[in-house]
Coordinates of C-alpha atoms in Angstrom, one line a residue:
Chain A
M1 CA 0.0 0.0 0.0
K2 CA 2.3 2.7 -1.2
V3 CA -0.4 5.1 -2.1
D4 CA -0.7 8.2 0.0
P5 CA -3.3 10.8 -0.6
H6 CA -1.1 13.5 0.8
S7 CA 1.6 12.9 -1.8
N8 CA -0.2 14.8 -4.5
P9 CA 0.6 18.5 -4.1
R10 CA -1.2 20.8 -6.5
Q11 CA 1.2 21.3 -9.3
S12 CA 0.8 22.5 -12.8
H13 CA -2.2 20.6 -14.0
Q14 CA -4.2 21.6 -17.0
G15 CA -6.9 20.2 -19.2
I16 CA -10.2 18.5 -19.0
W17 CA -10.2 14.9 -20.1
I18 CA -13.1 12.7 -20.9
L19 CA -12.9 9.0 -21.2
A20 CA -14.5 8.1 -24.6
E21 CA -16.0 4.6 -24.7
A22 CA -16.5 2.6 -27.8
H23 CA -18.3 -0.8 -28.0
Q24 CA -18.6 -2.7 -31.3
G25 CA -17.4 0.2 -33.3
R26 CA -19.8 2.8 -31.8
L27 CA -19.2 5.5 -29.3
L28 CA -21.5 5.4 -26.3
D29 CA -23.9 8.3 -26.1
V30 CA -22.5 9.3 -22.7
S31 CA -19.1 9.9 -24.3
L32 CA -20.5 12.7 -26.5
E33 CA -22.5 14.0 -23.5
L34 CA -19.2 14.2 -21.5
L35 CA -17.7 16.3 -24.3
G36 CA -20.6 18.7 -23.9
S37 CA -20.0 18.9 -20.2
A38 CA -16.3 19.4 -20.7
A39 CA -16.9 22.2 -23.2
R40 CA -19.2 24.0 -20.7
L41 CA -16.6 23.6 -17.9
A42 CA -13.8 24.9 -20.2
A43 CA -16.0 27.9 -20.9
Q44 CA -15.9 28.7 -17.2
R45 CA -12.3 27.8 -16.7
P46 CA -10.5 28.0 -20.1
Q47 CA -8.4 24.9 -20.8
P48 CA -8.2 22.3 -23.6
V49 CA -10.6 19.4 -23.8
W50 CA -9.2 16.0 -24.5
A51 CA -11.0 12.8 -25.3
V52 CA -9.1 9.7 -24.3
L53 CA -10.1 6.7 -26.5
F54 CA -8.9 3.2 -25.8
G55 CA -9.8 0.3 -28.0
H56 CA -9.0 -1.8 -31.0
G57 CA -9.8 -0.4 -34.5
V58 CA -11.2 2.8 -33.0
E59 CA -9.5 5.1 -35.5
P60 CA -12.7 5.8 -37.5
L61 CA -14.3 7.3 -34.4
I62 CA -11.8 10.1 -33.9
P63 CA -13.5 12.6 -36.2
T64 CA -16.8 12.2 -34.3
L65 CA -15.0 13.2 -31.1
W66 CA -13.5 16.3 -32.7
E67 CA -16.9 17.3 -34.2
H68 CA -18.5 17.0 -30.7
G69 CA -16.0 19.2 -29.0
A70 CA -12.7 17.4 -28.4
D71 CA -9.8 19.7 -29.0
T72 CA -7.4 16.8 -28.9
V73 CA -8.0 13.0 -29.1
L74 CA -5.5 10.8 -27.2
A75 CA -5.9 7.4 -28.8
V76 CA -4.5 4.1 -27.8
D77 CA -5.3 1.3 -30.3
D78 CA -4.3 -2.2 -29.3
P79 CA -5.9 -5.6 -29.5
A80 CA -5.5 -6.0 -25.7
L81 CA -7.9 -3.0 -25.4
G82 CA -10.6 -4.4 -27.7
W83 CA -12.5 -5.6 -24.6
F84 CA -12.7 -4.2 -21.1
N85 CA -9.6 -5.4 -19.3
D86 CA -9.7 -3.5 -16.0
E87 CA -6.0 -3.9 -15.0
E88 CA -4.5 -2.9 -18.4
Q89 CA -6.8 0.1 -18.8
A90 CA -6.2 1.3 -15.2
A91 CA -2.4 1.0 -15.6
L92 CA -2.5 2.8 -18.9
L93 CA -4.9 5.5 -17.8
G94 CA -2.9 6.1 -14.6
R95 CA 0.3 6.5 -16.5
L96 CA -1.2 8.9 -19.0
L97 CA -2.7 11.0 -16.1
R98 CA 0.8 11.3 -14.5
Q99 CA 2.4 12.1 -17.8
H100 CA -0.1 14.8 -19.1
R101 CA -1.5 16.1 -15.7
P102 CA -5.1 17.1 -16.6
E103 CA -7.0 18.9 -13.9
I104 CA -10.3 17.1 -14.4
L105 CA -11.1 13.6 -15.7
L106 CA -14.8 12.7 -16.5
A107 CA -16.0 9.2 -17.3
G108 CA -19.5 7.9 -18.0
A109 CA -21.2 6.1 -15.2
S110 CA -21.3 3.1 -17.6
A111 CA -20.2 -0.5 -16.8
V112 CA -16.7 0.4 -17.8
G113 CA -16.6 3.8 -16.2
R114 CA -17.9 2.5 -12.8
A115 CA -15.3 -0.2 -12.7
L116 CA -12.3 1.7 -14.1
A117 CA -12.6 5.1 -12.5
P118 CA -12.5 3.9 -8.9
R119 CA -9.5 1.7 -9.6
V120 CA -7.7 4.6 -11.1
A121 CA -8.7 7.1 -8.4
V122 CA -7.3 4.8 -5.7
A123 CA -4.1 4.1 -7.5
E124 CA -3.5 7.7 -8.3
S125 CA -4.6 8.9 -4.9
C126 CA -7.4 11.2 -6.0
G127 CA -11.0 11.7 -5.2
L128 CA -13.9 10.4 -7.3
T129 CA -17.5 11.4 -7.3
A130 CA -19.9 8.8 -8.7
D131 CA -22.8 9.2 -10.9
C132 CA -22.9 13.0 -11.1
T133 CA -25.9 14.8 -12.5
G134 CA -24.4 18.3 -12.2
L135 CA -21.0 19.8 -12.8
E136 CA -19.8 23.4 -12.5
I137 CA -16.7 25.3 -11.6
D138 CA -16.7 27.2 -8.3
P139 CA -15.9 30.8 -9.4
A140 CA -14.0 31.6 -6.2
S141 CA -11.6 28.6 -6.1
G142 CA -11.7 27.1 -9.6
A143 CA -12.7 23.8 -8.0
L144 CA -15.0 21.4 -9.8
L145 CA -18.2 21.2 -7.9
Q146 CA -19.8 17.8 -8.5
T147 CA -23.4 17.3 -7.6
R148 CA -24.9 13.8 -7.3
P149 CA -28.0 12.1 -6.0
A150 CA -27.5 10.0 -2.8
F151 CA -30.0 7.9 -0.9
G152 CA -31.7 6.9 -4.1
G153 CA -32.2 10.5 -5.2
S154 CA -33.9 11.8 -2.1
L155 CA -30.9 13.9 -1.3
M156 CA -28.5 15.9 -3.5
A157 CA -24.9 16.2 -2.4
T158 CA -22.3 18.6 -3.8
I159 CA -18.7 17.4 -3.5
R160 CA -15.3 18.8 -4.3
S161 CA -11.9 17.1 -4.4
D162 CA -9.5 19.7 -5.7
A163 CA -6.9 19.1 -3.1
F164 CA -6.1 15.9 -5.1
L165 CA -5.7 16.2 -8.9
P166 CA -7.1 15.2 -11.2
Q167 CA -10.6 15.8 -9.9
M168 CA -12.5 12.7 -11.1
A169 CA -16.2 12.1 -11.6
T170 CA -18.4 9.6 -13.3
V171 CA -21.4 11.2 -15.0
R172 CA -24.8 9.6 -15.3
P173 CA -25.8 8.8 -18.9
G174 CA -28.6 10.8 -20.4
V175 CA -28.3 13.8 -18.2
M176 CA -25.7 16.1 -19.8
K177 CA -26.4 17.8 -23.1
R178 CA -24.1 17.1 -26.0
L179 CA -22.9 19.9 -28.3
D180 CA -24.4 20.3 -31.8
P181 CA -21.7 18.6 -33.9
V182 CA -19.6 20.8 -36.2
P183 CA -19.1 18.8 -39.3
G184 CA -15.5 18.8 -40.5
R185 CA -14.2 20.3 -37.2
R186 CA -10.8 18.8 -36.6
G187 CA -8.5 18.8 -33.6
G188 CA -5.2 17.4 -32.4
L189 CA -4.3 13.7 -32.3
V190 CA -1.9 12.2 -29.8
R191 CA -1.2 8.5 -30.2
E192 CA 0.1 6.5 -27.3
S193 CA 0.7 2.8 -26.9
L194 CA 0.3 0.2 -24.2
R195 CA 3.6 -0.4 -22.6
P196 CA 4.9 -3.9 -21.8
E197 CA 4.6 -3.4 -18.0
E198 CA 1.0 -2.4 -18.5
R199 CA 0.2 -5.7 -20.2
R200 CA -0.8 -7.5 -17.0
G201 CA -2.3 -10.4 -18.9
L202 CA -4.2 -11.5 -15.9
K203 CA -7.6 -11.8 -17.5
Q204 CA -8.5 -13.9 -20.5
L205 CA -11.6 -13.2 -22.6
L206 CA -13.5 -16.4 -23.2
E207 CA -16.6 -15.2 -24.9
W208 CA -18.7 -12.1 -25.8
L209 CA -22.4 -12.5 -25.6
P210 CA -24.3 -9.5 -27.1
S211 CA -27.6 -8.8 -25.6
S212 CA -30.5 -10.2 -27.6
G213 CA -33.4 -7.8 -27.2
G214 CA -33.3 -4.1 -26.6
E215 CA -33.9 -4.9 -22.9
E216 CA -30.6 -3.7 -21.6
G217 CA -29.1 -0.2 -21.7
F218 CA -32.5 1.4 -21.5
G219 CA -30.9 3.9 -19.3
N220 CA -30.7 5.9 -22.5
A221 CA -34.2 5.3 -23.8
S222 CA -36.2 8.6 -24.1
F223 CA -39.6 6.8 -23.5
I224 CA -39.9 4.1 -20.9
I225 CA -43.2 2.2 -20.3
T226 CA -43.2 0.4 -17.0
G227 CA -45.5 -2.2 -15.7
G228 CA -46.2 -3.1 -12.1
R229 CA -48.3 -5.6 -10.2
G230 CA -51.4 -4.1 -11.9
M231 CA -50.4 -5.7 -15.2
R232 CA -51.5 -9.0 -13.7
G233 CA -49.1 -11.3 -15.7
A234 CA -46.8 -11.8 -18.6
E235 CA -49.7 -11.1 -21.0
G236 CA -49.9 -7.6 -19.5
F237 CA -46.2 -7.1 -20.3
E238 CA -46.9 -8.3 -23.9
L239 CA -49.4 -5.4 -24.2
L240 CA -46.7 -2.9 -22.9
R241 CA -44.2 -4.3 -25.4
R242 CA -46.7 -3.8 -28.2
F243 CA -47.2 -0.2 -27.1
A244 CA -43.4 0.3 -26.7
A245 CA -42.8 -0.9 -30.2
K246 CA -45.3 1.6 -31.5
V247 CA -43.7 4.6 -29.8
G248 CA -40.0 3.4 -30.1
G249 CA -39.8 3.0 -26.3
A250 CA -38.4 0.5 -23.9
V251 CA -40.3 -1.6 -21.3
G252 CA -39.4 -1.5 -17.6
A253 CA -40.8 -3.3 -14.6
T254 CA -41.3 -2.9 -10.9
R255 CA -39.7 -5.2 -8.4
A256 CA -43.1 -6.8 -7.8
A257 CA -43.5 -7.7 -11.5
V258 CA -40.0 -9.1 -11.7
D259 CA -40.4 -11.1 -8.5
A260 CA -43.6 -12.5 -9.9
G261 CA -41.7 -13.7 -13.0
W262 CA -43.5 -11.5 -15.5
A263 CA -40.4 -9.6 -16.5
P264 CA -36.6 -10.1 -16.3
Y265 CA -34.5 -8.5 -13.6
A266 CA -32.5 -6.7 -16.3
I267 CA -35.4 -4.2 -16.8
Q268 CA -36.2 -3.7 -13.1
I269 CA -36.4 0.0 -12.2
G270 CA -36.0 1.1 -8.6
Q271 CA -33.8 0.9 -5.6
T272 CA -32.5 -2.6 -6.3
G273 CA -32.7 -2.3 -10.0
R274 CA -31.8 0.5 -12.4
T275 CA -32.2 4.2 -12.1
V276 CA -33.6 5.8 -15.2
Q277 CA -34.3 9.4 -16.3
P278 CA -36.1 9.2 -19.7
R279 CA -37.9 12.1 -21.3
I280 CA -41.2 10.3 -20.8
Y281 CA -42.0 7.7 -18.1
L282 CA -45.3 6.0 -18.4
A283 CA -46.2 3.9 -15.4
C284 CA -49.0 1.3 -15.9
G285 CA -50.4 -0.5 -13.0
V286 CA -47.6 0.7 -10.8
S287 CA -48.6 1.7 -7.2
G288 CA -45.5 3.8 -6.6
Q289 CA -43.7 2.3 -3.6
I290 CA -40.8 4.6 -2.5
Q291 CA -38.3 1.9 -3.6
H292 CA -39.7 2.3 -7.2
L293 CA -40.0 6.1 -7.1
V294 CA -36.3 6.6 -6.3
G295 CA -35.4 4.8 -9.5
M296 CA -37.5 7.1 -11.8
Q297 CA -38.2 10.3 -10.1
G298 CA -35.7 12.2 -12.3
S299 CA -37.8 11.5 -15.4
D300 CA -38.9 14.7 -17.3
L301 CA -42.6 13.8 -17.8
I302 CA -44.2 11.2 -15.6
I303 CA -47.5 9.7 -16.7
A304 CA -49.4 7.2 -14.6
I305 CA -52.3 5.0 -15.5
N306 CA -53.8 3.4 -12.4
P307 CA -57.4 2.6 -11.3
D308 CA -56.6 3.8 -7.8
P309 CA -56.6 7.6 -7.7
A310 CA -54.9 7.4 -4.3
A311 CA -51.9 5.4 -5.4
P312 CA -48.7 7.2 -4.5
I313 CA -47.6 7.2 -8.2
M314 CA -50.6 9.4 -9.0
A315 CA -49.4 12.1 -6.6
M316 CA -46.0 12.2 -8.3
A317 CA -47.3 12.0 -11.9
D318 CA -47.5 15.1 -14.1
I319 CA -50.4 13.4 -15.9
A320 CA -52.4 11.0 -13.7
I321 CA -55.0 8.9 -15.6
V322 CA -57.5 7.2 -13.4
G323 CA -58.3 4.0 -15.3
D324 CA -57.2 0.6 -16.5
A325 CA -54.2 0.2 -18.7
F326 CA -55.7 -2.9 -20.3
A327 CA -58.6 -0.7 -21.6
I328 CA -56.6 2.5 -22.4
L329 CA -53.5 1.2 -24.1
P330 CA -55.3 -0.7 -26.9
E331 CA -57.3 2.4 -27.7
L332 CA -54.0 4.4 -27.8
I333 CA -52.3 1.8 -30.0
A334 CA -55.3 2.1 -32.4
L335 CA -55.0 5.8 -32.5
I336 CA -51.2 5.7 -33.3
Q337 CA -51.7 3.0 -35.9
P338 CA -51.7 4.5 -39.4
Chain B
M1 CA -8.1 -20.5 1.5
K2 CA -10.4 -17.8 2.8
I3 CA -13.2 -16.0 1.0
V4 CA -14.0 -12.6 2.3
V5 CA -17.3 -10.9 1.8
C6 CA -17.5 -7.1 2.5
I7 CA -20.8 -5.9 3.8
K8 CA -22.3 -2.6 4.9
Q9 CA -25.1 -1.7 7.3
V10 CA -27.4 0.9 5.7
P11 CA -30.6 2.8 6.5
G12 CA -33.6 0.5 5.8
V13 CA -35.1 2.8 3.2
S14 CA -33.2 4.6 0.6
A15 CA -35.5 7.6 0.8
V16 CA -34.4 9.8 3.6
S17 CA -35.5 13.2 4.5
L18 CA -33.7 16.3 5.6
D19 CA -34.5 18.2 8.7
P20 CA -35.6 21.6 7.3
E21 CA -33.9 23.5 10.1
T22 CA -30.6 21.7 10.7
K23 CA -30.3 20.4 7.1
R24 CA -29.1 17.1 8.5
L25 CA -30.3 13.7 7.6
V26 CA -33.3 12.5 9.7
R27 CA -32.2 9.1 10.9
E28 CA -34.7 8.7 13.8
G29 CA -37.1 5.9 13.3
V30 CA -35.1 4.6 10.3
K31 CA -34.2 1.0 10.9
S32 CA -30.7 -0.2 9.9
I33 CA -30.5 -3.2 7.6
L34 CA -27.8 -5.3 5.8
N35 CA -27.4 -3.7 2.4
P36 CA -29.7 -5.7 0.1
F37 CA -27.0 -6.1 -2.6
D38 CA -24.6 -7.6 -0.1
L39 CA -27.0 -10.6 0.4
H40 CA -26.0 -11.7 -3.1
A41 CA -22.3 -11.4 -2.2
L42 CA -22.8 -13.5 0.9
E43 CA -24.9 -16.1 -1.0
A44 CA -22.1 -16.4 -3.6
G45 CA -19.5 -16.9 -0.8
V46 CA -21.7 -19.5 1.0
R47 CA -22.2 -21.5 -2.2
L48 CA -18.5 -21.5 -3.1
K49 CA -17.7 -22.7 0.4
E50 CA -20.3 -25.4 0.2
R51 CA -18.9 -26.6 -3.1
H52 CA -15.1 -26.1 -2.7
G53 CA -14.5 -25.8 1.0
G54 CA -12.6 -23.0 2.6
E55 CA -13.4 -20.4 5.2
L56 CA -15.9 -17.6 4.7
V57 CA -15.2 -14.4 6.5
A58 CA -17.6 -11.4 6.6
I59 CA -16.0 -8.0 7.3
S60 CA -17.6 -4.6 7.7
M61 CA -16.3 -1.1 8.5
G62 CA -18.8 0.8 10.6
P63 CA -20.0 1.9 14.0
P64 CA -20.4 -0.6 16.9
K65 CA -24.0 -1.3 15.9
A66 CA -22.9 -2.6 12.5
E67 CA -22.1 -5.8 14.5
Q68 CA -25.8 -6.7 13.9
A69 CA -25.2 -6.8 10.1
L70 CA -22.2 -9.1 10.7
R71 CA -24.4 -11.4 12.9
E72 CA -26.8 -11.7 10.0
A73 CA -23.9 -12.7 7.8
L74 CA -23.0 -15.4 10.4
A75 CA -26.6 -16.6 10.4
L76 CA -26.4 -16.9 6.6
G77 CA -23.3 -19.1 6.7
A78 CA -20.2 -17.0 7.3
D79 CA -17.7 -18.8 9.6
Q80 CA -16.2 -15.7 11.0
A81 CA -17.0 -12.0 11.2
V82 CA -14.9 -9.0 11.9
L83 CA -16.0 -5.5 12.7
L84 CA -13.6 -2.7 11.6
C85 CA -14.4 0.0 14.1
D86 CA -12.3 2.9 15.2
K87 CA -13.3 6.5 15.8
R88 CA -10.5 7.5 13.5
F89 CA -12.3 5.7 10.6
A90 CA -15.2 8.1 10.9
G91 CA -15.8 10.3 7.8
S92 CA -13.9 8.0 5.5
D93 CA -14.9 8.4 1.8
T94 CA -14.6 5.4 -0.6
W95 CA -10.8 5.9 -0.9
A96 CA -10.2 5.6 2.8
T97 CA -12.9 2.9 3.3
S98 CA -11.4 0.7 0.6
Y99 CA -8.0 1.2 2.2
V100 CA -9.3 0.0 5.6
L101 CA -11.0 -3.0 4.0
A102 CA -7.9 -3.9 2.0
R103 CA -5.8 -3.6 5.2
A104 CA -8.2 -6.0 7.0
I105 CA -8.0 -8.5 4.1
A106 CA -4.2 -8.4 4.1
T107 CA -4.3 -8.9 7.9
L108 CA -6.6 -12.0 7.6
G109 CA -4.1 -13.5 5.2
N110 CA -4.5 -16.4 2.8
V111 CA -7.5 -14.8 1.1
G112 CA -8.2 -16.1 -2.4
L113 CA -11.3 -14.2 -3.2
V114 CA -13.1 -11.0 -2.1
I115 CA -16.7 -10.6 -2.9
C116 CA -18.7 -7.3 -2.7
G117 CA -22.2 -6.4 -3.6
K118 CA -23.0 -4.2 -6.6
Q119 CA -23.2 -1.0 -4.4
A120 CA -24.6 0.2 -1.1
I121 CA -28.1 1.6 -1.3
D122 CA -27.2 4.7 0.7
G123 CA -24.2 6.0 -1.2
D124 CA -24.8 4.2 -4.5
T125 CA -21.2 4.7 -5.5
A126 CA -20.1 1.1 -6.4
Q127 CA -16.5 2.3 -5.8
V128 CA -15.4 0.3 -2.8
G129 CA -14.9 -3.1 -4.6
P130 CA -12.6 -1.7 -7.3
G131 CA -11.0 0.5 -4.6
I132 CA -10.1 -2.6 -2.6
A133 CA -8.7 -4.3 -5.7
A134 CA -6.5 -1.3 -6.4
H135 CA -5.2 -1.1 -2.9
L136 CA -4.3 -4.8 -2.9
G137 CA -3.1 -4.7 -6.5
W138 CA -5.4 -7.6 -7.4
P139 CA -7.4 -8.1 -10.5
Q140 CA -11.1 -7.3 -10.4
A141 CA -14.4 -8.1 -12.1
T142 CA -17.5 -6.0 -11.6
G143 CA -21.1 -6.6 -12.7
V144 CA -20.7 -10.3 -12.2
T145 CA -23.8 -12.3 -13.1
A146 CA -22.3 -15.8 -13.1
L147 CA -19.4 -17.3 -11.3
E148 CA -17.6 -20.6 -11.3
V149 CA -14.3 -21.8 -9.8
A150 CA -12.3 -24.4 -11.8
A151 CA -11.7 -27.5 -9.7
D152 CA -8.2 -28.0 -11.1
D153 CA -6.4 -24.7 -10.9
G154 CA -8.8 -22.6 -8.8
S155 CA -9.1 -20.0 -11.6
L156 CA -12.4 -18.0 -11.7
A157 CA -14.7 -18.0 -14.7
V158 CA -17.0 -15.0 -14.4
T159 CA -19.7 -13.5 -16.6
R160 CA -19.9 -9.7 -16.4
Q161 CA -22.6 -7.4 -17.5
Q162 CA -21.3 -4.8 -19.9
D163 CA -23.0 -2.1 -22.0
G164 CA -24.5 -4.0 -24.9
G165 CA -24.1 -7.5 -23.6
H166 CA -22.1 -9.8 -21.3
D167 CA -18.6 -11.1 -21.5
R168 CA -17.1 -14.2 -20.0
L169 CA -13.6 -14.1 -18.6
R170 CA -11.1 -16.2 -16.8
L171 CA -9.0 -14.7 -14.1
P172 CA -6.6 -16.0 -11.5
P173 CA -7.1 -15.7 -7.7
P174 CA -6.6 -13.7 -5.6
A175 CA -9.2 -11.4 -7.1
V176 CA -12.0 -9.0 -6.1
L177 CA -15.5 -9.4 -7.5
A178 CA -18.5 -7.1 -7.3
V179 CA -21.6 -9.2 -8.0
F180 CA -25.0 -8.3 -9.4
K181 CA -28.4 -9.5 -8.1
E182 CA -28.8 -11.8 -11.1
L183 CA -26.0 -14.0 -9.7
N184 CA -28.2 -15.9 -7.2
Q185 CA -31.2 -16.0 -5.0
P186 CA -30.1 -15.5 -1.4
R187 CA -31.2 -18.0 1.2
V188 CA -33.1 -17.1 4.3
P189 CA -31.2 -17.8 7.5
R190 CA -32.5 -20.7 9.6
L191 CA -33.4 -20.3 13.3
S192 CA -30.4 -22.5 14.2
G193 CA -28.2 -20.2 12.2
W194 CA -29.5 -17.2 14.1
L195 CA -29.0 -18.9 17.4
A196 CA -25.4 -19.8 16.6
A197 CA -24.8 -16.3 15.2
E198 CA -26.0 -14.7 18.4
R199 CA -23.5 -16.6 20.4
A200 CA -20.5 -16.2 18.0
P201 CA -17.8 -13.7 18.9
V202 CA -17.4 -10.7 16.6
P203 CA -14.0 -9.3 17.1
V204 CA -13.5 -5.6 16.7
W205 CA -10.3 -4.5 14.9
N206 CA -9.0 -0.9 15.1
A207 CA -6.4 0.8 12.9
E208 CA -3.5 -0.8 14.8
A209 CA -5.0 -4.3 14.5
I210 CA -5.0 -4.0 10.7
G211 CA -1.7 -2.1 10.4
A212 CA -3.5 0.9 8.9
D213 CA -1.6 4.2 8.7
P214 CA -3.8 6.5 10.8
A215 CA -2.9 9.3 8.4
L216 CA -4.7 7.4 5.6
V217 CA -8.1 6.8 7.3
G218 CA -11.0 9.0 8.2
L219 CA -12.2 12.4 7.0
N220 CA -8.8 14.0 6.8
A221 CA -7.4 11.3 4.5
S222 CA -10.5 11.4 2.2
P223 CA -9.9 13.2 -1.1
T224 CA -13.6 14.1 -1.5
R225 CA -15.4 16.7 0.6
V226 CA -19.1 17.2 0.8
V227 CA -19.6 20.9 0.5
R228 CA -23.4 21.0 0.7
T229 CA -26.4 18.7 0.7
G230 CA -30.0 19.6 0.0
P231 CA -33.3 18.3 -1.3
P232 CA -33.5 17.5 -5.0
P233 CA -35.1 20.2 -7.2
P234 CA -38.9 20.0 -6.8
R235 CA -41.0 18.5 -9.6
N236 CA -43.2 20.8 -11.6
K237 CA -46.4 20.5 -9.7
D238 CA -49.0 21.6 -12.2
S239 CA -50.1 18.1 -12.6
R240 CA -53.2 17.0 -14.5
R241 CA -55.7 14.4 -13.6
I242 CA -57.7 12.6 -16.3
E243 CA -60.7 10.7 -15.2
T244 CA -62.9 9.6 -18.1
T245 CA -63.7 6.7 -20.3
P246 CA -60.9 4.6 -21.7
A247 CA -61.4 5.9 -25.2
A248 CA -61.5 9.5 -24.1
A249 CA -58.4 9.0 -21.9
A250 CA -56.5 7.4 -24.7
A251 CA -57.5 10.4 -27.0
Q252 CA -56.2 12.9 -24.5
L253 CA -53.0 11.0 -23.9
F254 CA -52.6 10.7 -27.7
H255 CA -52.9 14.5 -28.2
E256 CA -50.5 15.1 -25.3
L257 CA -47.9 12.8 -26.7
R258 CA -48.3 14.3 -30.1
R259 CA -48.0 17.8 -28.7
I260 CA -44.6 17.0 -27.2
A261 CA -43.6 15.2 -30.3
A262 CA -43.2 11.8 -28.6
I263 CA -45.2 10.1 -31.3

């Protein structure tokens, strides 16, 4: 344990880095959202914005990062980075941070970001704020103020960690606004490579299993239709899926519906499932237990359909429809049908 | 070989309220529970022990009353439980917390596997598992939804949830895993388990007992500082209620969705 949080005196650090993530040749949406955040922070405290891109065959993605606001792309292309190898990526990112000394590092609160950022933060003796929904520069001190929900969103905490650089944060997908892309905008390119001592070679990839349906990653869906105990069974979820297909939405479920076996855990929303913040959240037959509400209360527009006007979800909803989803949704599907 | 499961005692509901005057968390009347995600970590540990042998140790950093969460771990099948409790640990963020847990794991010795839950329901950070791995210099796998240990060389085969799918990996022990709820269905402790757990000793280790540098624990060693807390921004409360026939309700909803260009 040679790490010492006091061994990081504030030196000449400059730059805002974002960790860009690519999967199967596509950048995650959150990576472009991070560039939007970084650009806004750089407007408050002028400094270059760099996108760090690790992967294999990621070269074609570099112009997209420039167009969305990266002043420079730091790219490391290596077969060993073609899948998420925590130890390699943490060793590499740590070394690059020591070498280039950015003031801020932002990563998406994705599967990779939530595994890599804490490993790097500990190894580099700096602070890390998880799952931020707000970022700004404190005008007085220049510190990054990182705001995040805690206790399932019932409390907002603002955190700073500027005594230990870089200031690190993971950012919740779907919250920050990306910049309008500037076609043809070009920036700098720095190529780095994975060093022999960073090839830990501890893990071996056996298999990649792509998800079948659109049931995962609905953290980014703009329209989520959730069913609860009131959907009465798997057939009820079939109705929700038909409606979701009509509006290009994703289906979610409450814990009660998952425990009853009507829907898979992958789509459970709430305290012990996922937290979502879609533009529109339609809750059908959901009573609105607090454990569910904390997973969706950040949605822009909440619509509830419930026969019980006194159900807690109805008090939270922007549009509360007293009625039966089994009667209303088929009518709605018919209206949308061309 | 030992398997260590790291657990946390958390408030029983994730929704807490702020005292409007003091701006502090209202903790009165909120029961403490074992973090629900940690039940899956414990279950994973118990199953590995049942199948491959070894000793299962539950550890927790917390105040004296966190002993209750450790007794629950004993009731569920842990062989030993250790409470990491020291006034100097108070105010630790995830950096300092993972340092204390890593020091305890090093002190236990002969540990082949550390299992954590996905995250704690109060902080929701999911940082402590990877933090322990970094402090120990061990490999890690997070988002674990399936786990097997090879009988021949003891290597771990894990399935991880990633964005866009799952991957399957092999990694050598010692390692740190953070497991997801999909991994297993936790058992319910038996009465005999509870009775044994109530009688079991739960040793308390302080900074000296784990060889922790007091300068690296607690509030002063924590790189993050909470500068303010407050309620979330209020929801827009000009809510509408629609109470009519299904056809009319569907028509109103249709127009609303069209108005905001959702369809």
